[in-house]
Amino acid sequence: MSDSSEQCVPDAPAIQRLPFLQLILVGLQHVLLMYGGAIAVPLIIGQAAGLSREEIAFLINADLLVAGIATIVQSFGIGPMGIRMPVMMGASFAAVGSMVAMAGMPGIGLQGIFGATIAAGFFGMLIAPFMSKVVRFFPPLVTGTVITSIGLSLFPVAVNWAGGGTSAQFGSPIYLIVAGLVLGTILLIHRFMRGFWVNISVLIGMALGYALCGLIGMVDLGGLAQAPWLQVVTPLHFGMPQFHLAPILSMCLVVVIIFVESTGMFLALGKITGHEVTPRMLRRGLLCDAGASFFAGFFNTFTHSSFAQNIGLVQMTGVRCRSVTMVAGGLLIVLSLLPKAAFLVASIPPAVLGGAAIAMFGMVAATGIKILQEADIADRRNQLLVAVSIGMGLIPVVRPEFFSHLPLWMSPITHSGIAMATLSALLLNLLFNILGGAERASAQQVHQH
């Protein structure tokens, strides 16, 4: 489709009209679900760089601001950027290993990380038009395998949260009760209620779990009084970015991995929302990913990408309009300006998030299984593709140290279950179905005669 039709945007889902209260509540669900992941990256990098608590808080606010702006651009579409689908953006985990290493390198530090982020974002904008042409290599067989792997690779996060996160009493009955209450509430709402209540089922479950945690003293609000009421994120807060070749090359590789992951997620959302993702839409989505990373380096934060966990929420609630994620992006921007409000959201105990995440991450895997039904899964080679790709995707999940003796530059690939599964599925589909296509077609004709 040519860019001359850009004004009428025929391949973008419509902005559905929802009641204002419902928009706010469903948007809040998206924020609560991705918040832990959004603040984890600046938290890890800030600690690795030896920053003070105040400076780490500033890093987190910067991340929320960029995530909010990028979410709105990705959902609404501005200029050539934005896939115009219900996508939540946040700091990508794909770069964490590389950035922790950079934070400890003499002469690199945060300024070197921000410089590498800016350069990698620019590199991403250059290659996005070429990367967007790979849609034809993602038939239902590959897409279904990748989406199933996304769900399975997220499961350990859900289980870790449900058991209490980093608590010394991991697996304590009280954490299991809280997670069970949240999950049970969501299931009962889906069984006995309809419409609006189903749309906000995750929020209701989490609210009940949070209330229970508050009653039994599991909510830690220490430090809330010290947090300022208002804090504006200023660009280049930590000084001018610095550009070093090795960190830049490492982050450029990270951007390629982010593109591979995002392609799988965009195709998953396309299946869930019932809108085919065209190469032009994919190009717009990847440009937004890269543009957000370029912008992030100036605003004291890191490479950004689409968040997989929110795909499960879109599938489970059935609210598939992009106006909800635009509202969620606005809420992230508000949180970036109000540290006290951001602190309250951060006080949600992991067990509360875990109960909701078990259902939602499972929904992502279920979507992948549903898409696999469109492929010829009776074919033994296709079964092998699914089996090996899901197995490869689970390696970093089951044993993160499995590839620890490989070169550090490979870590963005080897530490990402989504990237491992995607690359495996693409290569095996190329081997079995594209390069071996003519041979298989003639074999089928012989079999039919």
XYZ file of C-alpha atoms in Angstrom:
449
model
C 0.000 0.000 0.000
C 1.431 3.377 -0.965
C 1.991 6.268 1.386
C -0.413 8.429 -0.635
C -3.243 6.860 1.348
C -1.626 7.903 4.653
C -4.284 10.553 5.364
C -7.255 8.177 5.372
C -5.361 5.387 7.165
C -7.473 2.513 5.776
C -5.477 -0.201 7.561
C -5.695 1.221 11.097
C -8.302 0.004 13.603
C -10.891 2.653 14.378
C -10.733 4.605 17.639
C -13.634 2.994 19.450
C -15.894 5.210 21.536
C -16.001 4.012 25.137
C -17.555 5.715 28.187
C -14.999 8.022 29.846
C -14.894 6.118 33.158
C -14.389 2.814 31.351
C -11.556 4.334 29.276
C -9.775 5.534 32.425
C -10.226 2.234 34.307
C -9.143 -0.030 31.427
C -6.213 2.315 30.720
C -5.230 2.107 34.397
C -5.211 -1.707 34.115
C -2.637 -1.454 31.335
C -0.476 0.898 33.426
C -0.601 -1.298 36.543
C 0.315 -4.402 34.557
C 3.356 -2.913 32.797
C 4.515 -0.597 35.609
C 6.750 -3.158 37.336
C 8.538 -3.929 34.074
C 8.772 -0.242 33.149
C 10.555 0.773 36.351
C 12.734 -2.369 36.613
C 15.184 -1.342 33.863
C 16.055 2.152 35.252
C 16.209 0.602 38.737
C 18.744 -2.049 37.650
C 20.879 0.356 35.577
C 20.748 3.081 38.258
C 22.007 0.633 40.882
C 24.727 -0.682 38.533
C 25.874 2.904 37.900
C 26.003 3.611 41.660
C 23.395 6.398 41.599
C 21.762 7.811 44.723
C 18.121 7.022 45.573
C 17.049 10.477 44.327
C 18.868 10.019 41.016
C 17.362 6.537 40.513
C 13.899 8.060 41.180
C 14.680 10.652 38.467
C 15.683 7.847 36.047
C 12.365 6.085 36.739
C 10.355 9.292 36.140
C 12.261 9.862 32.872
C 11.404 6.345 31.773
C 7.700 6.814 32.588
C 7.628 10.084 30.598
C 9.212 8.567 27.468
C 7.089 5.397 27.791
C 3.931 7.541 27.996
C 4.812 9.667 24.968
C 5.917 6.613 22.933
C 2.693 4.743 23.849
C 0.546 7.641 22.616
C 2.539 7.966 19.361
C 2.449 4.185 18.785
C -1.320 3.992 19.433
C -2.498 7.206 17.744
C 0.052 7.521 14.954
C 1.875 10.800 14.367
C 3.534 11.519 11.011
C 5.284 8.374 9.743
C 5.386 6.765 13.198
C 2.944 4.611 15.143
C 1.272 1.312 14.221
C -2.142 2.630 15.421
C -2.937 -0.426 17.538
C -3.387 -0.879 21.326
C 0.345 -1.054 22.150
C 2.059 -0.185 25.448
C 5.700 0.942 25.268
C 8.421 0.788 27.920
C 12.150 0.337 28.502
C 13.308 -2.909 26.879
C 14.896 -5.722 28.891
C 16.839 -6.815 25.777
C 19.545 -4.223 26.532
C 19.882 -4.740 30.297
C 22.892 -7.115 30.171
C 24.822 -4.853 27.786
C 23.986 -1.672 29.742
C 24.972 -3.143 33.125
C 28.353 -4.028 31.581
C 28.685 -0.480 30.179
C 27.763 1.093 33.532
C 30.835 -0.568 35.063
C 33.249 0.312 32.231
C 35.714 3.142 32.957
C 34.930 6.199 30.847
C 31.527 4.911 29.669
C 28.963 5.149 32.488
C 25.505 6.643 32.039
C 26.581 9.248 29.478
C 28.044 6.497 27.287
C 24.839 4.430 27.676
C 22.669 7.396 26.632
C 24.956 8.095 23.654
C 24.755 4.452 22.539
C 20.941 4.569 22.950
C 20.674 7.665 20.730
C 22.954 6.158 18.047
C 21.096 2.818 18.130
C 17.736 4.604 17.839
C 19.008 6.467 14.752
C 20.303 3.165 13.308
C 16.870 1.608 13.980
C 15.107 4.401 12.058
C 17.406 3.738 9.082
C 16.752 -0.030 8.970
C 13.014 -0.017 9.916
C 11.834 0.245 6.250
C 13.879 -2.875 5.366
C 12.884 -4.833 8.497
C 9.199 -4.155 7.812
C 9.366 -6.245 4.618
C 9.785 -9.477 6.622
C 6.011 -9.912 7.171
C 5.878 -12.516 4.379
C 8.277 -14.686 6.396
C 5.719 -14.822 9.234
C 2.972 -17.234 8.076
C 0.556 -18.564 10.770
C 3.009 -21.409 11.511
C 5.784 -18.976 12.518
C 3.484 -16.362 14.083
C 1.654 -18.952 16.193
C 4.935 -20.468 17.396
C 6.388 -17.054 18.301
C 3.246 -15.928 20.162
C 3.040 -19.212 22.086
C 6.700 -18.719 23.052
C 6.016 -15.124 24.173
C 3.358 -16.427 26.576
C 5.524 -19.287 27.852
C 8.600 -17.071 28.327
C 6.518 -14.620 30.408
C 5.168 -17.355 32.711
C 8.210 -17.452 35.038
C 7.689 -13.715 35.684
C 4.062 -14.371 36.681
C 5.011 -17.303 38.929
C 7.852 -15.304 40.528
C 5.434 -12.441 41.304
C 2.725 -14.788 42.622
C 5.212 -16.407 45.026
C 6.234 -13.073 46.546
C 8.897 -11.725 44.172
C 12.230 -11.182 45.937
C 10.802 -11.891 49.411
C 12.846 -14.129 51.732
C 9.561 -15.978 52.434
C 8.995 -16.818 48.757
C 6.076 -19.233 48.390
C 4.622 -18.333 51.793
C 0.904 -19.298 52.040
C -0.108 -15.639 52.419
C 1.401 -14.781 48.992
C -0.369 -17.746 47.443
C -3.670 -16.689 49.050
C -3.309 -13.121 47.712
C -2.421 -14.334 44.184
C -5.270 -16.887 44.365
C -7.757 -14.183 45.409
C -6.780 -11.973 42.467
C -6.897 -14.838 39.950
C -10.135 -16.253 41.424
C -11.826 -12.832 41.254
C -10.873 -12.440 37.582
C -12.177 -15.934 36.742
C -15.469 -15.442 38.613
C -16.103 -12.085 36.894
C -15.528 -13.720 33.493
C -17.907 -16.551 34.452
C -20.797 -14.602 35.962
C -20.606 -11.044 34.574
C -20.625 -9.317 31.200
C -19.505 -6.158 29.405
C -18.062 -3.386 31.559
C -17.257 -5.693 34.510
C -15.318 -8.114 32.293
C -13.398 -5.176 30.791
C -12.135 -4.111 34.231
C -11.894 -7.616 35.775
C -8.107 -7.349 36.213
C -8.437 -3.992 37.978
C -11.112 -5.353 40.355
C -9.004 -8.429 41.157
C -5.926 -6.316 41.812
C -7.882 -3.801 43.925
C -9.191 -6.612 46.161
C -5.702 -8.116 46.441
C -4.195 -4.698 47.295
C -6.902 -4.088 49.936
C -6.181 -7.478 51.554
C -2.429 -6.751 51.541
C -3.098 -3.356 53.127
C -5.186 -4.922 55.915
C -2.493 -7.449 56.823
C 0.426 -4.993 56.596
C 1.985 -6.169 53.328
C 1.925 -2.725 51.649
C 5.142 -0.787 52.313
C 4.635 2.985 52.050
C 7.954 3.910 53.698
C 9.471 6.894 51.884
C 6.155 8.188 50.486
C 6.333 11.324 52.665
C 9.835 12.157 51.353
C 8.821 11.883 47.675
C 8.201 15.343 46.122
C 4.715 16.247 44.871
C 5.934 17.488 41.479
C 9.100 16.806 39.487
C 9.631 17.764 35.848
C 11.994 15.589 33.809
C 14.632 17.763 32.129
C 16.678 16.554 29.132
C 20.419 15.819 29.504
C 20.079 15.781 33.308
C 23.253 13.661 33.669
C 25.316 15.674 31.162
C 25.952 15.463 27.436
C 25.760 11.946 25.929
C 29.059 10.390 24.885
C 29.536 8.220 21.820
C 31.857 5.174 21.994
C 32.074 2.600 19.202
C 31.798 -0.678 21.183
C 28.700 0.337 23.216
C 27.057 1.716 20.041
C 27.596 -1.564 18.130
C 26.240 -3.540 21.087
C 23.097 -1.373 21.288
C 22.556 -1.532 17.504
C 22.390 -5.329 17.837
C 19.879 -4.846 20.676
C 17.685 -2.719 18.379
C 17.662 -5.516 15.754
C 16.554 -7.988 18.477
C 13.875 -5.515 19.643
C 12.614 -5.318 16.052
C 12.398 -9.122 15.843
C 10.472 -9.261 19.151
C 8.195 -6.333 18.230
C 7.343 -7.888 14.851
C 6.043 -10.985 16.640
C 4.068 -8.856 19.108
C 2.541 -6.628 16.413
C 1.454 -9.693 14.425
C -0.048 -11.147 17.630
C -2.020 -7.950 18.214
C -3.155 -7.998 14.600
C -4.615 -11.495 15.114
C -6.280 -10.490 18.408
C -7.795 -7.261 17.054
C -8.761 -8.819 13.710
C -6.627 -6.425 11.627
C -4.004 -7.754 9.245
C -0.617 -6.125 9.904
C 0.635 -4.866 6.532
C 4.322 -4.091 5.823
C 3.453 -0.360 5.967
C 1.876 -0.730 9.411
C 4.874 -2.747 10.601
C 7.243 -0.074 9.294
C 5.343 2.596 11.239
C 5.466 0.464 14.402
C 9.195 -0.244 14.144
C 9.929 3.421 13.351
C 8.149 4.346 16.576
C 10.219 1.797 18.540
C 13.434 3.259 17.103
C 12.270 6.875 17.413
C 11.377 6.314 21.082
C 14.897 4.963 21.730
C 16.493 7.941 19.929
C 14.350 10.378 21.956
C 14.964 8.376 25.181
C 18.737 8.925 25.081
C 18.256 12.703 25.334
C 15.678 12.322 28.129
C 17.882 10.210 30.449
C 16.437 6.779 29.684
C 17.014 3.667 27.565
C 15.983 1.678 24.473
C 12.192 1.285 24.277
C 9.982 -1.421 22.795
C 6.434 -2.780 22.894
C 5.446 -4.662 26.064
C 4.365 -8.279 25.515
C 2.445 -8.606 28.788
C -0.172 -6.069 27.667
C -1.110 -8.230 24.665
C -2.630 -10.723 27.111
C -4.740 -7.967 28.670
C -6.121 -6.949 25.252
C -7.066 -10.580 24.567
C -8.578 -11.247 27.998
C -10.669 -8.101 28.456
C -11.799 -7.963 24.835
C -11.170 -4.176 24.775
C -9.249 -3.874 21.522
C -9.441 -0.149 20.812
C -6.324 1.989 20.761
C -7.992 4.855 22.661
C -7.444 2.797 25.847
C -3.651 2.667 25.419
C -3.620 6.367 24.485
C -5.259 7.068 27.855
C -2.757 4.704 29.511
C 0.083 6.688 27.887
C -1.407 9.891 29.335
C -1.526 8.271 32.788
C 2.172 7.335 32.483
C 3.041 10.959 31.684
C 1.046 12.126 34.750
C 2.864 9.550 36.924
C 6.222 10.838 35.623
C 5.322 14.324 36.930
C 3.886 13.178 40.290
C 6.466 11.067 42.169
C 4.051 10.450 45.078
C 1.471 8.893 42.736
C 4.186 6.819 41.025
C 5.346 5.674 44.481
C 1.823 4.461 45.345
C 1.605 2.403 42.140
C 5.050 0.936 42.885
C 3.797 -0.186 46.319
C 1.539 -2.895 44.790
C 2.881 -6.203 46.223
C 4.233 -8.671 43.618
C 1.707 -11.348 44.673
C -1.150 -9.058 43.510
C 0.471 -8.656 40.078
C 1.220 -12.396 39.922
C -2.410 -13.461 40.299
C -3.415 -11.283 37.327
C -0.342 -12.168 35.260
C -0.945 -15.944 35.411
C -4.222 -15.441 33.533
C -2.945 -12.839 31.101
C 0.354 -14.405 30.113
C -1.501 -17.690 29.647
C -3.881 -15.883 27.276
C -0.903 -14.886 25.105
C 0.157 -18.550 24.821
C -3.460 -19.578 24.116
C -3.616 -17.022 21.276
C -0.506 -18.609 19.748
C -2.039 -22.085 19.960
C -5.200 -20.778 18.283
C -3.138 -19.285 15.405
C -1.251 -22.587 14.982
C -4.590 -24.206 14.097
C -4.484 -22.205 10.838
C -1.197 -23.943 9.875
C -0.733 -27.494 8.591
C 0.246 -28.778 11.999
C -0.363 -32.406 10.937
C 2.826 -32.153 8.849
C 5.744 -33.727 10.743
C 8.247 -31.040 9.682
C 5.928 -28.308 10.912
C 5.530 -30.142 14.225
C 9.329 -30.263 14.466
C 9.545 -26.521 13.764
C 7.088 -25.766 16.595
C 8.770 -28.207 19.001
C 12.339 -27.016 18.443
C 11.448 -23.292 18.363
C 9.452 -23.418 21.613
C 12.296 -25.445 23.152
C 14.868 -22.851 22.053
C 12.667 -20.080 23.431
C 12.505 -21.779 26.833
C 16.309 -22.217 27.194
C 16.951 -18.687 28.596
C 13.872 -19.092 30.805
C 14.793 -22.473 32.304
C 18.562 -21.928 32.605
C 19.582 -18.275 32.007
C 23.266 -19.245 32.356
C 23.052 -21.847 29.524
C 24.880 -19.545 27.054
C 27.072 -17.804 29.663
C 30.352 -18.849 27.959
C 29.388 -17.332 24.599
C 30.635 -13.809 23.673
C 28.963 -10.934 25.554
C 27.758 -9.294 22.319
C 25.430 -12.284 21.752
C 23.650 -11.823 25.111
C 20.729 -9.739 23.733
C 19.836 -12.801 21.604
C 20.761 -15.626 23.974
C 19.073 -14.039 27.002
C 15.791 -13.390 25.180
C 13.424 -16.346 24.906
C 11.307 -14.403 22.403
C 14.304 -13.661 20.153
C 15.541 -17.286 20.336
C 12.100 -18.707 19.436
C 11.548 -16.166 16.637
C 14.922 -16.709 14.976
C 14.530 -20.510 15.266
C 11.017 -20.459 13.760
C 12.108 -18.146 10.908
C 15.179 -20.247 10.039
C 13.355 -23.602 10.235
C 10.455 -22.257 8.147
C 13.028 -21.084 5.588
C 14.680 -24.545 5.611
C 11.519 -26.675 5.564
C 8.897 -24.646 3.712
C 10.545 -21.929 1.601
C 13.798 -23.535 0.355
C 12.205 -26.998 0.415
C 8.881 -25.817 -0.990
C 9.220 -27.176 -4.542
C 10.468 -30.549 -3.298
C 7.548 -30.820 -0.859
C 4.986 -29.823 -3.494
C 6.200 -32.548 -5.900
C 6.232 -35.105 -3.066
C 2.605 -34.218 -2.262
C 1.594 -34.615 -5.929
C 3.230 -38.077 -6.068
C 1.423 -39.017 -2.853
C -1.942 -37.852 -4.310
C -1.442 -39.926 -7.507
